[in-house]
Amino acid sequence: MAVPVMQRAIAGDERAVPRAGERITRDAYGRPITYLRISLTDRCNLRCVYCMPAHGMKFAPREELLTDEELLRIVRVAAQVGFSRLRLTGGEPTVRPNVVELVRAMAQIPGVEDISMTTNGLLLERLAYDLAAAGLKRINVSLDTLDPQRYRIITRGGRIEKVWAGIAAAEDAGLSPIKLNAVVVRGFNDDEVPALAGLTLERSWQVRFIEVMPLEGVAEVHDTGLVTTAETRARIEAVYGPLEQLEAPLSDPARVYRIPGAKGTIGFISPVSEPFCAFCNRIRLTADGKLRLCLLRADEVDIRGLVRSGASDEALMERIRAAVWRKPWGHGLREGDRRTGRGMSQIGG
Ligand code: SAM
Ligand code: SF4
């Protein structure tokens, strides 16, 4: 019987080591790492309570951020290494100047097969058509509540009507399937879980409920506000009855369910109560040019410095491969290790 590559790696089997010419880059545990999440900016037009602290948020000086040219070069090299799927995030990716041109340029890079985006949706009404025409395939929109006043409180000032207009434009532009991300925080929106899940009855969206993580600056929100997936699911089932589980790729962080008869689906993302590190297939590129190997661990590998030193493509490829190899097995939340070093908006969630 074939032994899965991950188990081979754990057993120290040399067949798990990437072979010369192999286009899929694997980490030291044999996990194929093919998905790059790119933070286009650490800036944002919102200040969500679970993402940024109320005061003292610092943004990187402009000269520390990757230029368009530097970013595209890194993506080109990463695609050569084997990163075929890209997700643009932030901060808020749509506030990056030239976001449409960046998507267009990335879509033309050989080896890039899929580009998606995670956004708060505020600027989508204006950008969705151009983004889709440029090569963006899919979109995740963050929406934690259906109530305009609550939305204003959770995001510290956002207008929910803009999000709905953005979602409508994204649908019209063919950016599908549409996924809505809701971070569940006790006392803010936990009572709205059934109503949010109810959106899937008539719409073919996926509503994803995310456990709040203790990133830098918001650990307190996690400590006082964490609602586990088990509780969220129980709240939904109390209203709609038992959910049907659907198949989903193991590398999808969401476990996917359906309310019987619903058009859309429900996803649960449970990094705290049921970590999915074993099937992690991603690393992140921060807006200031660091390869972040695990969302919740501070270990980062610099790539901006290498680009700015005039390094060859081969040297960049080697640095990316070495970073992938160094990817840790998993995060340390269960062991009480919370040294994440940065906030979510600075990493690219
Ligand atoms: N600004 C965009 C947005 O809000 O969709 C993209 C960046 S945001 C950091 C990416 C995702 O991370 C969003 O779905 C957001 O809700 C989620 N997020 C932010 N802080 C989080 C936290 N502490 N725990 C869990 N998810 C978080
Ligand atoms: Fe901005 Fe997204 Fe963070 Fe909200 S979750 S503050 S929209 S980066």
Short mmCIF file of C-alpha atoms and ligand atoms in Angstrom, two decimals:
data_model
loop_
_atom_site.label_atom_id
_atom_site.label_comp_id
_atom_site.label_asym_id
_atom_site.label_seq_id
_atom_site.Cartn_x
_atom_site.Cartn_y
_atom_site.Cartn_z
CA MET A 1 0.00 0.00 0.00
CA ALA A 2 1.32 3.47 -0.88
CA VAL A 3 2.33 5.45 2.21
CA PRO A 4 1.11 9.09 2.09
CA VAL A 5 3.97 11.48 1.50
CA MET A 6 3.33 13.28 4.79
CA GLN A 7 3.71 10.13 6.84
CA ARG A 8 6.86 9.31 4.93
CA ALA A 9 8.25 12.70 5.82
CA ILE A 10 7.41 12.26 9.47
CA ALA A 11 9.21 8.94 9.36
CA GLY A 12 12.23 10.71 7.83
CA ASP A 13 11.82 8.92 4.49
CA GLU A 14 14.00 10.60 1.87
CA ARG A 15 11.30 10.14 -0.81
CA ALA A 16 9.49 13.09 0.80
CA VAL A 17 12.37 15.42 -0.12
CA PRO A 18 11.57 17.38 -3.31
CA ARG A 19 13.29 15.91 -6.34
CA ALA A 20 15.28 17.99 -8.83
CA GLY A 21 12.88 19.35 -11.44
CA GLU A 22 9.77 18.62 -9.34
CA ARG A 23 7.46 21.59 -9.82
CA ILE A 24 5.51 21.07 -6.64
CA THR A 25 7.48 22.32 -3.69
CA ARG A 26 7.03 20.35 -0.52
CA ASP A 27 7.88 21.31 3.01
CA ALA A 28 9.93 19.15 5.35
CA TYR A 29 6.79 17.21 6.30
CA GLY A 30 5.97 16.34 2.70
CA ARG A 31 3.06 18.79 2.42
CA PRO A 32 2.78 20.20 -1.12
CA ILE A 33 2.91 24.00 -0.74
CA THR A 34 1.29 25.52 -3.82
CA TYR A 35 -0.80 28.38 -2.48
CA LEU A 36 0.57 31.87 -1.90
CA ARG A 37 -1.48 34.43 0.00
CA ILE A 38 -0.24 37.87 -0.88
CA SER A 39 -0.85 40.92 1.27
CA LEU A 40 -1.07 43.83 -1.15
CA THR A 41 -1.02 46.39 1.65
CA ASP A 42 -1.15 46.65 5.42
CA ARG A 43 -3.53 49.63 5.11
CA CYS A 44 -7.28 49.33 5.43
CA ASN A 45 -10.39 51.46 5.14
CA LEU A 46 -11.90 49.71 8.22
CA ARG A 47 -10.71 48.96 11.76
CA CYS A 48 -12.49 45.72 12.71
CA VAL A 49 -12.47 45.01 16.44
CA TYR A 50 -11.06 41.47 16.03
CA CYS A 51 -8.33 42.55 13.61
CA MET A 52 -6.90 45.88 14.76
CA PRO A 53 -6.50 47.42 18.22
CA ALA A 54 -8.53 50.54 18.97
CA HIS A 55 -5.37 52.63 19.36
CA GLY A 56 -1.74 52.44 18.43
CA MET A 57 -2.04 50.64 15.08
CA LYS A 58 1.20 51.20 13.16
CA PHE A 59 1.52 50.99 9.39
CA ALA A 60 4.74 50.23 7.53
CA PRO A 61 6.53 53.21 6.00
CA ARG A 62 5.97 53.32 2.24
CA GLU A 63 9.59 52.55 1.39
CA GLU A 64 9.30 49.24 3.24
CA LEU A 65 6.42 48.06 1.07
CA LEU A 66 7.09 46.03 -2.06
CA THR A 67 6.69 48.06 -5.24
CA ASP A 68 4.51 46.68 -8.05
CA GLU A 69 7.63 45.64 -9.91
CA GLU A 70 9.16 43.85 -6.92
CA LEU A 71 5.91 42.11 -6.11
CA LEU A 72 5.41 40.86 -9.66
CA ARG A 73 8.97 39.59 -9.81
CA ILE A 74 8.49 37.60 -6.61
CA VAL A 75 5.21 36.15 -7.92
CA ARG A 76 6.89 35.20 -11.22
CA VAL A 77 9.65 33.38 -9.38
CA ALA A 78 7.21 31.78 -6.93
CA ALA A 79 5.19 30.47 -9.88
CA GLN A 80 8.35 28.88 -11.23
CA VAL A 81 8.88 27.22 -7.87
CA GLY A 82 5.36 25.76 -8.06
CA PHE A 83 2.93 28.28 -6.53
CA SER A 84 -0.03 28.00 -8.88
CA ARG A 85 -2.78 29.53 -6.71
CA LEU A 86 -2.70 33.11 -5.44
CA ARG A 87 -5.00 34.89 -3.01
CA LEU A 88 -4.77 38.66 -2.71
CA THR A 89 -5.48 39.99 0.73
CA GLY A 90 -4.26 42.59 3.20
CA GLY A 91 -5.04 44.89 5.01
CA GLU A 92 -7.63 45.71 2.40
CA PRO A 93 -6.35 44.63 -1.03
CA THR A 94 -8.69 46.94 -2.95
CA VAL A 95 -7.09 50.07 -1.46
CA ARG A 96 -3.77 49.22 -3.12
CA PRO A 97 -3.22 51.59 -6.03
CA ASN A 98 -3.09 49.68 -9.34
CA VAL A 99 -4.85 46.62 -7.91
CA VAL A 100 -6.51 45.89 -11.27
CA GLU A 101 -3.24 46.19 -13.18
CA LEU A 102 -1.53 43.95 -10.63
CA VAL A 103 -4.19 41.27 -11.09
CA ARG A 104 -3.87 41.55 -14.88
CA ALA A 105 -0.11 41.16 -14.71
CA MET A 106 -0.29 38.23 -12.27
CA ALA A 107 -2.87 36.44 -14.43
CA GLN A 108 -0.40 36.47 -17.32
CA ILE A 109 2.42 34.86 -15.36
CA PRO A 110 3.09 31.32 -16.60
CA GLY A 111 2.18 28.79 -13.92
CA VAL A 112 -0.42 30.99 -12.20
CA GLU A 113 -3.69 29.06 -12.54
CA ASP A 114 -6.00 30.73 -10.08
CA ILE A 115 -6.25 34.19 -8.50
CA SER A 116 -8.77 34.97 -5.78
CA MET A 117 -9.21 37.79 -3.28
CA THR A 118 -10.37 38.32 0.29
CA THR A 119 -11.88 41.78 0.76
CA ASN A 120 -14.21 43.73 2.99
CA GLY A 121 -16.19 44.52 -0.17
CA LEU A 122 -16.50 48.28 0.37
CA LEU A 123 -14.87 49.17 -2.96
CA LEU A 124 -16.12 46.22 -4.99
CA GLU A 125 -19.04 48.05 -6.53
CA ARG A 126 -16.50 50.14 -8.43
CA LEU A 127 -13.86 47.45 -8.99
CA ALA A 128 -15.56 44.06 -9.44
CA TYR A 129 -15.99 44.20 -13.24
CA ASP A 130 -12.45 45.42 -13.88
CA LEU A 131 -11.00 42.84 -11.50
CA ALA A 132 -12.92 40.01 -13.18
CA ALA A 133 -11.87 41.22 -16.64
CA ALA A 134 -8.26 41.38 -15.43
CA GLY A 135 -8.32 37.71 -14.41
CA LEU A 136 -9.62 37.54 -10.84
CA LYS A 137 -11.68 34.35 -10.50
CA ARG A 138 -13.31 34.33 -7.09
CA ILE A 139 -13.88 36.49 -4.09
CA ASN A 140 -14.40 36.13 -0.34
CA VAL A 141 -16.19 39.05 1.28
CA SER A 142 -16.05 39.63 5.01
CA LEU A 143 -19.46 40.25 6.56
CA ASP A 144 -20.02 39.53 10.25
CA THR A 145 -23.50 40.91 10.71
CA LEU A 146 -26.67 41.80 8.81
CA ASP A 147 -27.39 44.81 10.99
CA PRO A 148 -26.13 48.21 9.72
CA GLN A 149 -25.60 49.64 13.20
CA ARG A 150 -23.71 46.58 14.38
CA TYR A 151 -21.62 46.60 11.22
CA ARG A 152 -20.60 50.14 12.07
CA ILE A 153 -19.60 49.05 15.58
CA ILE A 154 -17.69 45.90 14.57
CA THR A 155 -15.80 47.63 11.74
CA ARG A 156 -15.48 50.92 13.65
CA GLY A 157 -17.27 52.99 11.05
CA GLY A 158 -18.12 50.91 7.95
CA ARG A 159 -21.34 51.25 5.94
CA ILE A 160 -22.96 47.89 5.27
CA GLU A 161 -24.86 49.16 2.21
CA LYS A 162 -21.53 49.48 0.41
CA VAL A 163 -20.78 45.82 1.13
CA TRP A 164 -24.12 44.65 -0.24
CA ALA A 165 -23.58 46.75 -3.36
CA GLY A 166 -20.10 45.24 -3.68
CA ILE A 167 -21.43 41.68 -3.36
CA ALA A 168 -24.07 42.37 -6.01
CA ALA A 169 -21.42 43.75 -8.37
CA ALA A 170 -19.16 40.75 -7.73
CA GLU A 171 -21.99 38.37 -8.57
CA ASP A 172 -22.83 40.32 -11.70
CA ALA A 173 -19.21 40.27 -12.76
CA GLY A 174 -19.13 36.48 -12.45
CA LEU A 175 -16.76 36.30 -9.48
CA SER A 176 -18.13 33.02 -8.23
CA PRO A 177 -18.58 31.15 -6.05
CA ILE A 178 -19.02 33.99 -3.57
CA LYS A 179 -17.96 33.18 -0.06
CA LEU A 180 -18.86 35.34 2.93
CA ASN A 181 -16.51 35.27 5.92
CA ALA A 182 -17.96 35.89 9.36
CA VAL A 183 -15.69 35.95 12.40
CA VAL A 184 -17.90 34.97 15.33
CA VAL A 185 -17.27 37.06 18.45
CA ARG A 186 -19.30 36.63 21.60
CA GLY A 187 -21.30 39.72 22.46
CA PHE A 188 -20.86 41.19 18.98
CA ASN A 189 -22.52 38.81 16.52
CA ASP A 190 -22.86 35.31 18.04
CA ASP A 191 -26.63 35.71 18.25
CA GLU A 192 -26.73 36.38 14.50
CA VAL A 193 -25.18 33.07 13.48
CA PRO A 194 -28.53 31.47 12.45
CA ALA A 195 -29.53 34.55 10.43
CA LEU A 196 -26.18 34.59 8.62
CA ALA A 197 -26.45 30.85 7.95
CA GLY A 198 -29.98 31.50 6.65
CA LEU A 199 -28.52 33.51 3.75
CA THR A 200 -27.60 30.19 2.16
CA LEU A 201 -31.23 29.07 1.91
CA GLU A 202 -31.92 31.18 -1.17
CA ARG A 203 -28.45 32.04 -2.41
CA SER A 204 -25.72 29.78 -3.72
CA TRP A 205 -23.09 31.41 -1.51
CA GLN A 206 -20.88 29.79 1.08
CA VAL A 207 -21.17 31.47 4.47
CA ARG A 208 -18.07 30.66 6.49
CA PHE A 209 -17.91 30.98 10.26
CA ILE A 210 -14.40 31.62 11.57
CA GLU A 211 -13.09 31.21 15.12
CA VAL A 212 -11.41 34.39 16.31
CA MET A 213 -7.63 34.02 16.69
CA PRO A 214 -5.38 35.79 19.20
CA LEU A 215 -3.20 37.79 16.83
CA GLU A 216 -1.11 40.73 17.99
CA GLY A 217 -3.25 43.56 19.34
CA VAL A 218 -6.49 41.57 19.60
CA ALA A 219 -5.64 38.73 22.01
CA GLU A 220 -8.21 40.08 24.44
CA VAL A 221 -11.00 39.81 21.88
CA HIS A 222 -10.07 36.15 21.47
CA ASP A 223 -9.89 35.59 25.23
CA THR A 224 -13.29 37.09 25.96
CA GLY A 225 -15.03 36.48 22.63
CA LEU A 226 -14.04 33.09 21.24
CA VAL A 227 -17.03 31.04 20.10
CA THR A 228 -15.98 27.55 19.06
CA THR A 229 -17.24 25.89 15.91
CA ALA A 230 -19.10 23.33 18.03
CA GLU A 231 -21.15 26.11 19.62
CA THR A 232 -21.71 27.94 16.32
CA ARG A 233 -22.87 24.74 14.65
CA ALA A 234 -25.19 23.92 17.56
CA ARG A 235 -26.80 27.36 17.25
CA ILE A 236 -27.45 26.77 13.56
CA GLU A 237 -28.78 23.25 14.09
CA ALA A 238 -31.08 24.49 16.85
CA VAL A 239 -32.88 26.52 14.17
CA TYR A 240 -32.52 24.50 10.97
CA GLY A 241 -32.02 20.92 12.21
CA PRO A 242 -29.01 18.66 11.55
CA LEU A 243 -26.63 19.90 8.82
CA GLU A 244 -25.52 17.63 5.99
CA GLN A 245 -21.75 17.31 5.65
CA LEU A 246 -20.37 17.78 2.13
CA GLU A 247 -17.03 16.74 0.69
CA ALA A 248 -14.36 19.42 0.49
CA PRO A 249 -10.68 19.24 -0.37
CA LEU A 250 -8.64 18.56 2.76
CA SER A 251 -6.51 21.63 2.03
CA ASP A 252 -9.63 23.80 2.32
CA PRO A 253 -9.55 25.17 5.88
CA ALA A 254 -13.35 25.03 5.94
CA ARG A 255 -15.35 21.92 6.76
CA VAL A 256 -18.40 22.28 4.57
CA TYR A 257 -22.06 21.58 5.40
CA ARG A 258 -25.50 22.37 4.03
CA ILE A 259 -28.84 23.14 5.58
CA PRO A 260 -31.00 20.43 3.96
CA GLY A 261 -32.56 21.88 0.81
CA ALA A 262 -30.48 25.09 0.86
CA LYS A 263 -28.95 26.50 -2.34
CA GLY A 264 -25.70 27.49 -0.68
CA THR A 265 -23.36 25.93 1.84
CA ILE A 266 -21.93 26.65 5.28
CA GLY A 267 -18.23 26.45 6.08
CA PHE A 268 -16.66 26.19 9.51
CA ILE A 269 -13.07 27.36 9.94
CA SER A 270 -11.78 26.21 13.29
CA PRO A 271 -8.10 27.13 13.71
CA VAL A 272 -8.44 27.18 17.51
CA SER A 273 -10.63 24.17 18.36
CA GLU A 274 -9.75 21.86 15.42
CA PRO A 275 -6.48 23.02 13.82
CA PHE A 276 -6.08 22.00 10.17
CA CYS A 277 -2.29 22.36 10.06
CA ALA A 278 -1.77 18.79 8.80
CA PHE A 279 -3.22 19.74 5.44
CA CYS A 280 -1.89 23.29 5.23
CA ASN A 281 -0.75 24.08 1.68
CA ARG A 282 0.10 27.75 1.95
CA ILE A 283 2.61 30.38 2.89
CA ARG A 284 2.12 34.13 2.92
CA LEU A 285 3.94 37.09 1.43
CA THR A 286 3.56 40.21 3.56
CA ALA A 287 3.25 43.66 2.01
CA ASP A 288 6.72 44.48 3.33
CA GLY A 289 8.27 41.50 1.60
CA LYS A 290 8.58 38.72 4.17
CA LEU A 291 7.59 35.13 3.58
CA ARG A 292 5.42 34.20 6.53
CA LEU A 293 5.49 30.44 6.97
CA CYS A 294 2.57 30.05 9.39
CA LEU A 295 -0.13 32.62 10.08
CA LEU A 296 0.26 32.20 13.82
CA ARG A 297 4.04 31.92 14.18
CA ALA A 298 6.41 34.86 14.04
CA ASP A 299 9.05 33.05 11.97
CA GLU A 300 9.52 34.93 8.67
CA VAL A 301 12.00 34.80 5.82
CA ASP A 302 13.07 38.06 4.17
CA ILE A 303 12.72 38.26 0.41
CA ARG A 304 12.54 42.03 -0.10
CA GLY A 305 16.16 42.48 0.95
CA LEU A 306 17.28 39.84 -1.51
CA VAL A 307 15.29 41.43 -4.34
CA ARG A 308 16.71 44.86 -3.53
CA SER A 309 20.26 43.49 -3.40
CA GLY A 310 20.01 42.62 -7.10
CA ALA A 311 19.85 38.85 -6.58
CA SER A 312 19.25 36.52 -9.53
CA ASP A 313 16.00 34.63 -10.09
CA GLU A 314 17.83 31.44 -9.11
CA ALA A 315 18.79 32.96 -5.75
CA LEU A 316 15.18 34.03 -5.16
CA MET A 317 13.93 30.56 -6.04
CA GLU A 318 16.38 29.05 -3.63
CA ARG A 319 15.25 31.41 -0.86
CA ILE A 320 11.58 30.54 -1.47
CA ARG A 321 12.29 26.80 -1.50
CA ALA A 322 14.31 27.11 1.71
CA ALA A 323 11.47 29.06 3.34
CA VAL A 324 8.94 26.39 2.36
CA TRP A 325 11.22 23.73 3.79
CA ARG A 326 11.33 25.64 7.06
CA LYS A 327 7.54 25.84 7.38
CA PRO A 328 6.65 24.68 10.88
CA TRP A 329 4.42 21.68 11.42
CA GLY A 330 1.66 23.73 13.01
CA HIS A 331 0.77 26.66 15.16
CA GLY A 332 1.27 26.61 18.90
CA LEU A 333 -2.05 27.86 20.25
CA ARG A 334 -2.82 24.58 22.00
CA GLU A 335 0.54 24.73 23.76
CA GLY A 336 -0.15 28.34 24.75
CA ASP A 337 2.38 29.79 22.29
CA ARG A 338 0.98 33.11 21.10
CA ARG A 339 4.08 34.80 19.79
CA THR A 340 2.52 35.82 16.47
CA GLY A 341 4.62 38.97 16.19
CA ARG A 342 2.11 40.87 14.06
CA GLY A 343 -1.58 41.57 13.68
CA MET A 344 -3.79 39.94 11.06
CA SER A 345 -3.91 42.99 8.80
CA GLN A 346 -0.09 43.16 8.80
CA ILE A 347 0.29 39.53 7.79
CA GLY A 348 -2.46 39.03 5.25
CA GLY A 349 -5.20 36.90 6.73
N1 SAM B 1 -9.60 43.30 4.58
C1 SAM B 1 -9.97 42.08 3.99
C2 SAM B 1 -11.16 41.46 4.69
O1 SAM B 1 -11.49 41.90 5.78
O2 SAM B 1 -11.73 40.52 4.13
C3 SAM B 1 -8.84 41.08 3.89
C4 SAM B 1 -7.90 40.99 5.04
S1 SAM B 1 -8.61 40.31 6.53
C5 SAM B 1 -7.22 40.37 7.61
C6 SAM B 1 -8.79 38.60 6.07
C7 SAM B 1 -9.75 37.80 6.89
O3 SAM B 1 -9.23 37.66 8.20
C8 SAM B 1 -11.13 38.41 7.02
O4 SAM B 1 -12.12 37.48 6.66
C9 SAM B 1 -11.22 38.75 8.49
O5 SAM B 1 -12.53 38.64 8.96
C10 SAM B 1 -10.31 37.70 9.09
N2 SAM B 1 -9.79 38.06 10.42
C11 SAM B 1 -9.26 39.23 10.82
N3 SAM B 1 -8.85 39.17 12.10
C12 SAM B 1 -9.13 37.91 12.54
C13 SAM B 1 -8.93 37.22 13.77
N4 SAM B 1 -8.38 37.82 14.83
N5 SAM B 1 -9.32 35.92 13.84
C14 SAM B 1 -9.89 35.31 12.78
N6 SAM B 1 -10.08 35.90 11.58
C15 SAM B 1 -9.71 37.19 11.46
FE1 SF4 B 2 -9.47 45.73 7.53
FE2 SF4 B 2 -10.06 43.22 6.87
FE3 SF4 B 2 -8.82 43.77 9.19
FE4 SF4 B 2 -11.35 44.47 8.89
S1 SF4 B 2 -10.55 42.38 8.87
S2 SF4 B 2 -9.70 45.79 9.73
S3 SF4 B 2 -11.46 44.98 6.78
S4 SF4 B 2 -8.00 44.08 7.19
#
